[in-house]
Amino acid sequence: MATVYLTKNPSISASCPPLKISQQEVTKAYFAKRKEETQFKTIVKDHKTAAGETLSKIAKKYKAETTNVKRTKTTKYLQVGEIVKVTTK
């Protein structure tokens, strides 16, 4: 058993059981490999709208998200013959 002495009064001592190891030693470590994200080339295409087209229909046609279809005009509604920019990967 280990003996512990107080620093102020060495005549007083206490004994305690040996300390136990609470965590085992690491003998092997495994690390995950980092995946590199592939870089896609972004392409911006011009699309001339036709009658009955909406931004979501144009996005589906080019397999893009609706947020990647940008209007060039600031009018309230999509007009026939309006040029729309479509960003694809």
Short mmCIF file of C-alpha atoms in Angstrom, two decimals:
data_model
loop_
_atom_site.label_atom_id
_atom_site.label_comp_id
_atom_site.label_asym_id
_atom_site.label_seq_id
_atom_site.Cartn_x
_atom_site.Cartn_y
_atom_site.Cartn_z
CA MET A 1 0.00 0.00 0.00
CA ALA A 2 1.07 3.53 -0.68
CA THR A 3 1.62 5.84 2.25
CA VAL A 4 0.61 9.48 2.05
CA TYR A 5 2.18 12.09 4.35
CA LEU A 6 0.82 15.56 4.98
CA THR A 7 3.36 18.23 4.14
CA LYS A 8 2.67 20.42 7.19
CA ASN A 9 2.83 17.62 9.77
CA PRO A 10 4.90 14.57 8.70
CA SER A 11 3.92 12.63 11.83
CA ILE A 12 0.35 12.15 10.48
CA SER A 13 0.13 9.62 7.67
CA ALA A 14 -2.62 7.74 5.85
CA SER A 15 -2.44 4.68 3.69
CA CYS A 16 -4.57 4.01 0.62
CA PRO A 17 -4.95 1.09 -1.76
CA PRO A 18 -3.00 1.22 -5.03
CA LEU A 19 -4.56 3.26 -7.82
CA LYS A 20 -6.44 1.38 -10.49
CA ILE A 21 -6.10 2.19 -14.19
CA SER A 22 -9.49 3.40 -15.33
CA GLN A 23 -8.73 3.44 -19.07
CA GLN A 24 -6.83 0.87 -21.08
CA GLU A 25 -3.86 1.79 -23.21
CA VAL A 26 -4.58 2.33 -26.88
CA THR A 27 -2.62 -0.23 -28.89
CA LYS A 28 -4.23 0.21 -32.31
CA ALA A 29 -5.88 3.22 -33.91
CA TYR A 30 -7.93 3.36 -37.08
CA PHE A 31 -8.55 6.55 -39.01
CA ALA A 32 -11.17 7.15 -41.66
CA LYS A 33 -10.04 8.22 -45.10
CA ARG A 34 -11.22 11.61 -46.26
CA LYS A 35 -13.21 11.58 -49.47
CA GLU A 36 -12.29 14.25 -51.93
CA GLU A 37 -15.30 15.90 -53.47
CA THR A 38 -15.12 15.84 -57.22
CA GLN A 39 -15.17 19.22 -58.83
CA PHE A 40 -17.86 19.69 -61.44
CA LYS A 41 -17.61 22.18 -64.21
CA THR A 42 -20.56 24.54 -64.05
CA ILE A 43 -22.18 25.49 -67.32
CA VAL A 44 -24.52 28.44 -67.79
CA LYS A 45 -27.01 27.97 -70.62
CA ASP A 46 -29.43 30.48 -72.10
CA HIS A 47 -32.99 29.24 -72.59
CA LYS A 48 -35.64 31.09 -74.56
CA THR A 49 -39.03 30.51 -72.95
CA ALA A 50 -42.03 29.22 -74.86
CA ALA A 51 -45.74 29.40 -74.10
CA GLY A 52 -46.77 27.42 -71.00
CA GLU A 53 -43.28 27.03 -69.58
CA THR A 54 -42.53 27.69 -65.93
CA LEU A 55 -39.24 27.93 -64.08
CA SER A 56 -39.76 24.48 -62.58
CA LYS A 57 -40.45 22.92 -66.00
CA ILE A 58 -37.30 24.50 -67.40
CA ALA A 59 -35.31 23.19 -64.41
CA LYS A 60 -36.61 19.66 -64.97
CA LYS A 61 -35.74 19.87 -68.66
CA TYR A 62 -32.09 20.65 -67.84
CA LYS A 63 -32.01 18.38 -64.73
CA ALA A 64 -31.20 21.32 -62.48
CA GLU A 65 -32.71 22.76 -59.31
CA THR A 66 -35.25 25.57 -59.53
CA THR A 67 -32.86 27.85 -57.62
CA ASN A 68 -30.34 27.47 -60.47
CA VAL A 69 -32.76 28.99 -63.00
CA LYS A 70 -32.35 32.77 -63.04
CA ARG A 71 -34.49 35.29 -64.86
CA THR A 72 -32.87 38.19 -66.67
CA LYS A 73 -35.90 40.50 -66.50
CA THR A 74 -37.46 41.89 -63.34
CA THR A 75 -41.09 41.68 -64.44
CA LYS A 76 -43.59 39.88 -62.22
CA TYR A 77 -44.46 37.06 -64.63
CA LEU A 78 -42.38 34.91 -66.97
CA GLN A 79 -42.92 36.09 -70.54
CA VAL A 80 -42.80 34.18 -73.84
CA GLY A 81 -39.45 34.72 -75.52
CA GLU A 82 -37.69 35.77 -72.31
CA ILE A 83 -34.11 34.59 -71.92
CA VAL A 84 -33.51 32.57 -68.75
CA LYS A 85 -30.05 31.57 -67.44
CA VAL A 86 -29.80 27.91 -66.35
CA THR A 87 -26.76 26.82 -64.32
CA THR A 88 -25.96 23.09 -64.58
CA LYS A 89 -23.10 20.85 -63.50
#
